């Protein structure tokens, strides 16, 4: 381990960047930054990025380090640094956030800035104004980024956001803005030049949604937190394609997080104590150590360094500028230790190293060696292999990045222990790997990439265990597997793995729980002796404050997925029959609950009605009737009958002068005009408009449902033509509902004498033996019509 740390801290070929003179305090820096921005301005992107990397980013990182390592609320320097960042740095970065657009060449700097500022958002010593500055900058910054650049941050947020504490308010705002802007990127067709989201990006999005949704369901109602989480939940749910199926993936980053929820950095390198290297690797390790020493030496010689018994920066003398075999054992160990550690880590992660001698021989014949520009220098002429033209696949590059991150964690763990042994302290690079600048990452990253190139040059084939497992599964599964198996061995169809299917299952469960608890709600004596107020359980609040608004936005965004037609432009993304049935069940359950317990909804009646209006427009009535006739009888038909009964009762109360019942002053519920006006008429109008627009009337409004609609028509007409002054303000809604009814009803109800010739009519070919097919109530009414 000491060799790894010594290698990490070895002198670099270029001097470290200096941000500002060392005597400046945050107040001085603020004056300089404001003078620079207001007098000279920042005219180009290159200048802006240079200021960001050399002057701003180190201060941002220092603020996060001080907040964790010392008691920042009692440290004057930490508080001054926070004021400098919140009042000067972040507003300037926000004003010039347009420079972050079209900056692919500086992706490493952008990634470091994003992760550093996000880490800053977790600092406990920031004031509300400073937190607002952090939030505004993150939103402005992420609005300029390409969606793939958010992947690393999304990995972190899958850990942090579901905690739902005071540190998650800013991430919720950032996620809301991001998914509202980039929603099409996660859809089936993609988003223009940005293309479509990768499998990992979609998986992260689904995990974020599930984590936030489940966390909200399990915690008590907090108005401020719920108001921030609901827009985020809706934006994520509406962005992800409903037919996305969660597949197996390498989730190493789920377990390898080195950062706590509060932002403190606890390095967790891979424990390779039980990994033993085969002796066959010794030759390769020695060869790469010599090769890497020669690479370092040739850079030094080209910069004018020479061999000297003592290290002298001014004279440019170095005692290690000599052949590798002349180095002492300690120096050789500093080269070999990180090589052995990386090989162990690769084996720990499941990579296999298989050497092909034929490939090695071919590489040796084609590979050239690099030479120093000055030739031999004091008898030492380093000649490393020229691996600069070798390319790494995307998978191998990702492996190199993981190795570099692990090397940094290993160094950080050792450095942290050393500082603790001397009584504590801070180091500017004791931060997560992704917050380091590109210059700071370069040392460990170049070492990892050079090692992987050298292994391939030596004829090694690098294969990951995940690729081997996938290939074996493909050979075993055959050509067309119908079902997968989950971890319990239970068969799961492809439809059940869809995002929309799993979401609908959850929603139905919450509907059932809330409906049950609403029925059991009892008046509370804490607020009134008369018991006119009632309290609701936490799941009821979650149902009203989260589930209903989310269902409204989700079905509004994905309506075409549930009612699309086969053969249309969206036919590649259509809901399954089961999903359509679940949608119809959601509508019927919410309508029944609202009818029987409307007083328990209180102010949430309006959002419930809007939810019903959107839900009913996502019901594919033709598919439900064709594939689930039992659902029509058990759910949809009772909805029509209940609506007919409620309207008929209102008409009866109005004719008998029971105005207290009509107004709902005595008997509150479905028999009052308030319920009819607020709930029933808007929902019926939306339903009839939907049935008419898609020509679902001949499919659904038949049989007993048609009889119920006749009763609805009769009641609506009686109410609309009544001379009672109570009806005056309800007439426009009644007229709108009647017009919607006329657009979808499959029978010419204004010419009833012709109905016996209409195949869609109840009166078509009516005979006594066919009356038995209907309910007893329908039989009585049909006999009256026949007579």
Short mmCIF file of C-alpha atoms in Angstrom, two decimals, residues 392-740:
data_model
loop_
_atom_site.label_atom_id
_atom_site.label_comp_id
_atom_site.label_asym_id
_atom_site.label_seq_id
_atom_site.Cartn_x
_atom_site.Cartn_y
_atom_site.Cartn_z
CA UNK A 392 -8.95 0.94 -25.81
CA UNK A 393 -12.55 -0.14 -26.19
CA UNK A 394 -15.23 1.75 -24.29
CA UNK A 395 -15.49 -1.07 -21.78
CA UNK A 396 -11.73 -1.09 -21.15
CA UNK A 397 -11.73 2.69 -20.79
CA UNK A 398 -14.44 2.39 -18.15
CA UNK A 399 -12.29 -0.23 -16.40
CA UNK A 400 -9.32 2.17 -16.45
CA UNK A 401 -11.45 4.89 -14.87
CA UNK A 402 -12.58 2.52 -12.12
CA UNK A 403 -8.99 1.47 -11.45
CA UNK A 404 -7.96 5.12 -11.23
CA UNK A 405 -10.77 5.85 -8.79
CA UNK A 406 -9.81 2.87 -6.64
CA UNK A 407 -6.16 4.00 -6.62
CA UNK A 408 -7.27 7.44 -5.44
CA UNK A 409 -9.44 5.90 -2.71
CA UNK A 410 -6.52 3.75 -1.60
CA UNK A 411 -4.22 6.77 -1.37
CA UNK A 412 -6.91 8.83 0.40
CA UNK A 413 -7.51 6.13 2.99
CA UNK A 414 -3.82 5.93 3.82
CA UNK A 415 -3.42 9.72 3.87
CA UNK A 416 -6.43 10.08 6.14
CA UNK A 417 -4.94 7.57 8.59
CA UNK A 418 -1.61 9.43 8.55
CA UNK A 419 -3.33 12.74 9.33
CA UNK A 420 -5.28 11.16 12.18
CA UNK A 421 -2.09 9.77 13.68
CA UNK A 422 -0.52 13.25 13.90
CA UNK A 423 -3.62 14.83 15.42
CA UNK A 424 -5.72 15.64 12.37
CA UNK A 425 -5.47 17.92 9.38
CA UNK A 426 -6.73 18.46 5.84
CA UNK A 427 -5.35 17.78 2.39
CA UNK A 428 -6.62 19.52 -0.76
CA UNK A 429 -7.07 16.20 -2.55
CA UNK A 430 -8.90 14.34 0.25
CA UNK A 431 -12.10 14.55 -1.77
CA UNK A 432 -14.04 12.07 -3.92
CA UNK A 433 -12.38 11.15 -7.21
CA UNK A 434 -15.08 12.72 -9.36
CA UNK A 435 -14.50 16.16 -7.80
CA UNK A 436 -10.81 16.20 -8.77
CA UNK A 437 -9.77 18.28 -11.74
CA UNK A 438 -8.55 16.65 -14.92
CA UNK A 439 -4.95 17.54 -14.05
CA UNK A 440 -5.28 15.89 -10.66
CA UNK A 441 -6.82 12.76 -12.16
CA UNK A 442 -4.25 12.50 -14.90
CA UNK A 443 -1.56 10.72 -12.86
CA UNK A 444 -3.60 7.71 -11.73
CA UNK A 445 -5.69 7.66 -14.91
CA UNK A 446 -2.65 7.58 -17.22
CA UNK A 447 -1.09 4.81 -15.14
CA UNK A 448 -4.25 2.67 -15.38
CA UNK A 449 -4.64 3.23 -19.12
CA UNK A 450 -0.97 2.51 -19.79
CA UNK A 451 -1.20 -0.71 -17.78
CA UNK A 452 -4.22 -1.93 -19.75
CA UNK A 453 -2.53 -1.07 -23.04
CA UNK A 454 0.60 -2.90 -21.96
CA UNK A 455 -1.39 -5.98 -20.97
CA UNK A 456 -2.97 -6.09 -24.42
CA UNK A 457 0.46 -5.53 -25.99
CA UNK A 458 1.73 -8.55 -24.00
CA UNK A 459 -0.98 -10.66 -25.62
CA UNK A 460 -3.49 -10.70 -22.75
CA UNK A 461 -7.18 -10.91 -23.51
CA UNK A 462 -9.30 -9.01 -20.97
CA UNK A 463 -12.77 -10.45 -20.41
CA UNK A 464 -15.28 -9.48 -17.76
CA UNK A 465 -17.39 -12.05 -15.96
CA UNK A 466 -20.61 -10.23 -16.90
CA UNK A 467 -19.93 -10.72 -20.61
CA UNK A 468 -19.27 -14.42 -20.04
CA UNK A 469 -22.47 -14.85 -18.03
CA UNK A 470 -24.55 -13.02 -20.65
CA UNK A 471 -23.19 -15.19 -23.46
CA UNK A 472 -23.87 -18.36 -21.49
CA UNK A 473 -27.40 -17.25 -20.73
CA UNK A 474 -28.01 -16.50 -24.40
CA UNK A 475 -26.82 -19.97 -25.41
CA UNK A 476 -29.03 -21.60 -22.79
CA UNK A 477 -32.13 -19.48 -23.34
CA UNK A 478 -32.70 -20.42 -26.97
CA UNK A 479 -34.08 -18.19 -29.68
CA UNK A 480 -37.32 -16.84 -28.20
CA UNK A 481 -37.67 -17.06 -24.43
CA UNK A 482 -41.17 -16.21 -23.30
CA UNK A 483 -40.47 -15.58 -19.67
CA UNK A 484 -37.58 -14.56 -17.46
CA UNK A 485 -36.97 -15.62 -13.91
CA UNK A 486 -36.42 -13.29 -11.05
CA UNK A 487 -34.20 -13.92 -8.07
CA UNK A 488 -36.85 -16.12 -6.48
CA UNK A 489 -37.13 -18.32 -9.55
CA UNK A 490 -40.68 -17.23 -10.30
CA UNK A 491 -41.50 -16.69 -13.97
CA UNK A 492 -42.01 -13.04 -14.89
CA UNK A 493 -43.38 -12.08 -18.29
CA UNK A 494 -41.95 -9.22 -20.31
CA UNK A 495 -45.13 -7.21 -19.74
CA UNK A 496 -44.82 -7.49 -15.98
CA UNK A 497 -41.30 -6.03 -16.14
CA UNK A 498 -42.52 -2.83 -17.79
CA UNK A 499 -42.30 0.42 -15.88
CA UNK A 500 -45.98 1.19 -16.48
CA UNK A 501 -47.08 -2.25 -15.27
CA UNK A 502 -45.14 -2.10 -12.00
CA UNK A 503 -46.32 1.48 -11.46
CA UNK A 504 -49.97 0.55 -11.98
CA UNK A 505 -49.63 -2.31 -9.51
CA UNK A 506 -48.37 0.14 -6.90
CA UNK A 507 -51.08 2.67 -7.65
CA UNK A 508 -53.81 0.04 -7.33
CA UNK A 509 -52.39 -0.97 -3.96
CA UNK A 510 -52.39 2.62 -2.73
CA UNK A 511 -55.94 3.09 -4.04
CA UNK A 512 -57.12 0.05 -2.11
CA UNK A 513 -55.39 1.11 1.13
CA UNK A 514 -56.66 4.67 0.93
CA UNK A 515 -60.19 3.54 0.09
CA UNK A 516 -60.21 1.20 3.06
CA UNK A 517 -58.92 3.86 5.45
CA UNK A 518 -61.31 6.46 4.10
CA UNK A 519 -64.17 4.16 4.92
CA UNK A 520 -62.87 3.75 8.47
CA UNK A 521 -62.35 7.47 9.14
CA UNK A 522 -64.23 8.63 12.21
CA UNK A 523 -65.09 12.19 13.30
CA UNK A 524 -62.47 13.77 15.51
CA UNK A 525 -63.41 15.42 18.78
CA UNK A 526 -60.13 17.28 18.96
CA UNK A 527 -61.35 20.04 16.65
CA UNK A 528 -65.06 20.25 17.33
CA UNK A 529 -67.50 18.99 19.93
CA UNK A 530 -69.95 18.26 17.16
CA UNK A 531 -67.43 16.06 15.40
CA UNK A 532 -67.78 17.95 12.11
CA UNK A 533 -64.07 17.51 11.32
CA UNK A 534 -62.22 14.31 10.62
CA UNK A 535 -58.60 13.26 10.64
CA UNK A 536 -56.92 11.19 7.98
CA UNK A 537 -54.11 8.67 8.26
CA UNK A 538 -50.73 9.22 6.62
CA UNK A 539 -51.46 6.91 3.67
CA UNK A 540 -54.64 8.86 2.96
CA UNK A 541 -52.64 12.10 2.90
CA UNK A 542 -50.08 10.49 0.62
CA UNK A 543 -52.91 9.29 -1.61
CA UNK A 544 -54.45 12.77 -1.86
CA UNK A 545 -51.27 14.87 -1.98
CA UNK A 546 -49.05 12.65 -4.12
CA UNK A 547 -50.85 9.78 -5.85
CA UNK A 548 -53.77 11.71 -7.32
CA UNK A 549 -51.73 14.66 -8.71
CA UNK A 550 -49.14 12.26 -10.09
CA UNK A 551 -51.74 10.02 -11.76
CA UNK A 552 -53.25 13.09 -13.42
CA UNK A 553 -49.92 14.23 -14.90
CA UNK A 554 -48.73 10.74 -15.79
CA UNK A 555 -51.83 9.73 -17.75
CA UNK A 556 -52.00 13.13 -19.41
CA UNK A 557 -48.43 12.64 -20.68
CA UNK A 558 -48.84 9.00 -21.78
CA UNK A 559 -52.46 8.90 -22.90
CA UNK A 560 -51.53 7.68 -26.38
CA UNK A 561 -49.68 4.72 -24.89
CA UNK A 562 -52.89 3.40 -23.32
CA UNK A 563 -55.39 4.17 -26.13
CA UNK A 564 -53.15 3.98 -29.21
CA UNK A 565 -54.19 1.91 -32.16
CA UNK A 566 -52.16 -0.93 -33.65
CA UNK A 567 -50.59 0.09 -36.92
CA UNK A 568 -50.27 3.76 -35.94
CA UNK A 569 -46.98 5.64 -35.69
CA UNK A 570 -46.78 4.72 -31.99
CA UNK A 571 -47.70 1.06 -32.44
CA UNK A 572 -44.23 0.00 -31.26
CA UNK A 573 -45.10 1.36 -27.84
CA UNK A 574 -48.60 0.30 -26.83
CA UNK A 575 -49.99 -0.81 -23.51
CA UNK A 576 -50.74 -4.46 -22.95
CA UNK A 577 -54.25 -5.73 -22.32
CA UNK A 578 -53.50 -6.10 -18.63
CA UNK A 579 -52.28 -2.51 -18.35
CA UNK A 580 -55.45 -1.28 -20.04
CA UNK A 581 -57.55 -3.29 -17.59
CA UNK A 582 -55.62 -1.85 -14.66
CA UNK A 583 -56.24 1.67 -15.96
CA UNK A 584 -59.98 1.03 -16.14
CA UNK A 585 -59.85 -0.44 -12.64
CA UNK A 586 -58.10 2.69 -11.32
CA UNK A 587 -60.84 4.87 -12.76
CA UNK A 588 -63.67 2.78 -11.36
CA UNK A 589 -62.13 2.50 -7.89
CA UNK A 590 -61.49 6.21 -7.58
CA UNK A 591 -64.99 7.05 -8.84
CA UNK A 592 -66.60 4.62 -6.38
CA UNK A 593 -64.53 5.91 -3.45
CA UNK A 594 -65.28 9.53 -4.26
CA UNK A 595 -69.01 8.78 -4.53
CA UNK A 596 -69.31 6.95 -1.23
CA UNK A 597 -66.98 9.14 0.84
CA UNK A 598 -66.93 12.54 -0.82
CA UNK A 599 -66.93 14.42 2.51
CA UNK A 600 -63.67 12.72 3.53
CA UNK A 601 -61.86 14.23 0.53
CA UNK A 602 -62.43 17.82 1.63
CA UNK A 603 -60.42 20.23 -0.51
CA UNK A 604 -58.97 17.30 -2.46
CA UNK A 605 -62.24 16.80 -4.35
CA UNK A 606 -61.09 19.07 -7.18
CA UNK A 607 -57.84 17.22 -7.82
CA UNK A 608 -59.76 13.92 -7.60
CA UNK A 609 -62.19 15.06 -10.28
CA UNK A 610 -59.38 16.26 -12.55
CA UNK A 611 -57.67 12.93 -12.02
CA UNK A 612 -60.85 11.09 -13.01
CA UNK A 613 -61.20 13.24 -16.13
CA UNK A 614 -57.68 12.38 -17.25
CA UNK A 615 -57.97 8.71 -16.27
CA UNK A 616 -61.15 8.13 -18.24
CA UNK A 617 -59.50 9.53 -21.38
CA UNK A 618 -56.84 6.83 -21.06
CA UNK A 619 -59.33 3.94 -20.92
CA UNK A 620 -59.36 1.81 -24.06
CA UNK A 621 -63.00 0.78 -23.79
CA UNK A 622 -62.93 -1.40 -26.90
CA UNK A 623 -60.03 -3.49 -25.61
CA UNK A 624 -61.51 -3.78 -22.11
CA UNK A 625 -64.91 -4.88 -23.42
CA UNK A 626 -63.35 -7.40 -25.79
CA UNK A 627 -60.84 -8.95 -23.40
CA UNK A 628 -62.42 -8.42 -19.96
CA UNK A 629 -66.22 -8.63 -20.06
CA UNK A 630 -66.21 -9.53 -16.37
CA UNK A 631 -64.55 -6.18 -15.56
CA UNK A 632 -67.29 -4.39 -17.47
CA UNK A 633 -69.94 -6.14 -15.40
CA UNK A 634 -68.09 -5.71 -12.09
CA UNK A 635 -66.73 -2.16 -12.44
CA UNK A 636 -67.85 -0.11 -15.44
CA UNK A 637 -71.51 -1.14 -15.35
CA UNK A 638 -71.87 -0.23 -11.63
CA UNK A 639 -70.40 3.20 -12.48
CA UNK A 640 -73.15 3.82 -15.05
CA UNK A 641 -75.86 2.47 -12.73
CA UNK A 642 -74.66 4.57 -9.80
CA UNK A 643 -74.59 7.70 -11.97
CA UNK A 644 -78.13 6.96 -13.18
CA UNK A 645 -79.36 6.35 -9.60
CA UNK A 646 -77.76 9.54 -8.28
CA UNK A 647 -79.23 11.72 -11.03
CA UNK A 648 -82.64 10.09 -10.67
CA UNK A 649 -82.58 10.71 -6.89
CA UNK A 650 -81.73 14.37 -7.43
CA UNK A 651 -84.64 14.72 -9.85
CA UNK A 652 -86.97 12.99 -7.38
CA UNK A 653 -85.86 15.23 -4.49
CA UNK A 654 -86.30 18.29 -6.66
CA UNK A 655 -89.81 17.29 -7.71
CA UNK A 656 -90.81 16.56 -4.10
CA UNK A 657 -89.34 19.82 -2.83
CA UNK A 658 -86.67 18.27 -0.65
CA UNK A 659 -84.35 21.22 -1.10
CA UNK A 660 -82.34 20.34 1.99
CA UNK A 661 -81.41 17.06 0.30
CA UNK A 662 -80.83 18.73 -3.05
CA UNK A 663 -78.52 21.36 -1.55
CA UNK A 664 -76.83 18.78 0.65
CA UNK A 665 -77.45 20.64 3.92
CA UNK A 666 -78.83 17.55 5.65
CA UNK A 667 -77.84 14.53 3.61
CA UNK A 668 -74.41 15.09 2.15
CA UNK A 669 -73.28 12.78 -0.57
CA UNK A 670 -74.05 11.63 -4.07
CA UNK A 671 -77.70 12.78 -3.99
CA UNK A 672 -76.88 16.50 -3.77
CA UNK A 673 -76.54 18.95 -6.61
CA UNK A 674 -73.06 19.88 -5.36
CA UNK A 675 -71.86 16.35 -6.03
CA UNK A 676 -73.57 16.30 -9.41
CA UNK A 677 -72.09 19.66 -10.38
CA UNK A 678 -68.58 19.18 -8.97
CA UNK A 679 -68.04 15.48 -9.71
CA UNK A 680 -70.59 13.66 -11.79
CA UNK A 681 -71.18 16.10 -14.65
CA UNK A 682 -67.50 16.85 -15.38
CA UNK A 683 -66.59 13.16 -15.26
CA UNK A 684 -69.51 12.10 -17.45
CA UNK A 685 -68.74 14.86 -19.96
CA UNK A 686 -65.10 13.76 -20.19
CA UNK A 687 -66.12 10.12 -20.53
CA UNK A 688 -68.68 10.75 -23.28
CA UNK A 689 -66.24 13.03 -25.16
CA UNK A 690 -63.61 10.29 -25.00
CA UNK A 691 -66.00 7.58 -26.15
CA UNK A 692 -67.17 9.76 -29.03
CA UNK A 693 -63.66 10.77 -30.13
CA UNK A 694 -62.52 7.13 -30.40
CA UNK A 695 -65.89 5.68 -31.46
CA UNK A 696 -66.05 3.48 -28.37
CA UNK A 697 -69.82 4.00 -27.94
CA UNK A 698 -70.92 0.92 -29.95
CA UNK A 699 -68.52 -1.20 -27.88
CA UNK A 700 -69.28 -0.01 -24.36
CA UNK A 701 -72.75 1.56 -24.40
CA UNK A 702 -74.69 -1.62 -25.10
CA UNK A 703 -76.89 -3.89 -23.04
CA UNK A 704 -77.40 -2.86 -19.43
CA UNK A 705 -74.92 0.02 -19.81
CA UNK A 706 -77.13 1.47 -22.55
CA UNK A 707 -80.16 1.18 -20.31
CA UNK A 708 -78.32 3.08 -17.57
CA UNK A 709 -77.34 5.75 -20.12
CA UNK A 710 -81.02 6.12 -21.10
CA UNK A 711 -81.78 6.84 -17.46
CA UNK A 712 -78.88 9.32 -17.31
CA UNK A 713 -80.24 11.01 -20.44
CA UNK A 714 -83.71 11.27 -18.97
CA UNK A 715 -82.44 12.75 -15.70
CA UNK A 716 -80.16 15.25 -17.44
CA UNK A 717 -82.99 16.43 -19.65
CA UNK A 718 -85.40 16.75 -16.71
CA UNK A 719 -82.87 18.79 -14.72
CA UNK A 720 -81.97 20.96 -17.69
CA UNK A 721 -85.60 21.82 -18.52
CA UNK A 722 -86.68 22.34 -14.90
CA UNK A 723 -87.98 25.82 -13.98
CA UNK A 724 -86.54 25.63 -10.48
CA UNK A 725 -84.17 28.54 -9.73
CA UNK A 726 -81.78 26.17 -7.98
CA UNK A 727 -80.93 24.64 -11.36
CA UNK A 728 -80.05 27.92 -13.08
CA UNK A 729 -76.32 27.91 -12.30
CA UNK A 730 -76.07 24.22 -13.24
CA UNK A 731 -77.66 24.54 -16.70
CA UNK A 732 -74.40 25.15 -18.68
CA UNK A 733 -72.81 22.01 -17.22
CA UNK A 734 -75.98 20.01 -17.90
CA UNK A 735 -76.05 21.21 -21.52
CA UNK A 736 -72.36 20.37 -22.02
CA UNK A 737 -72.90 16.89 -20.63
CA UNK A 738 -75.92 16.32 -22.92
CA UNK A 739 -73.95 17.41 -25.99
CA UNK A 740 -71.12 15.05 -25.05
#
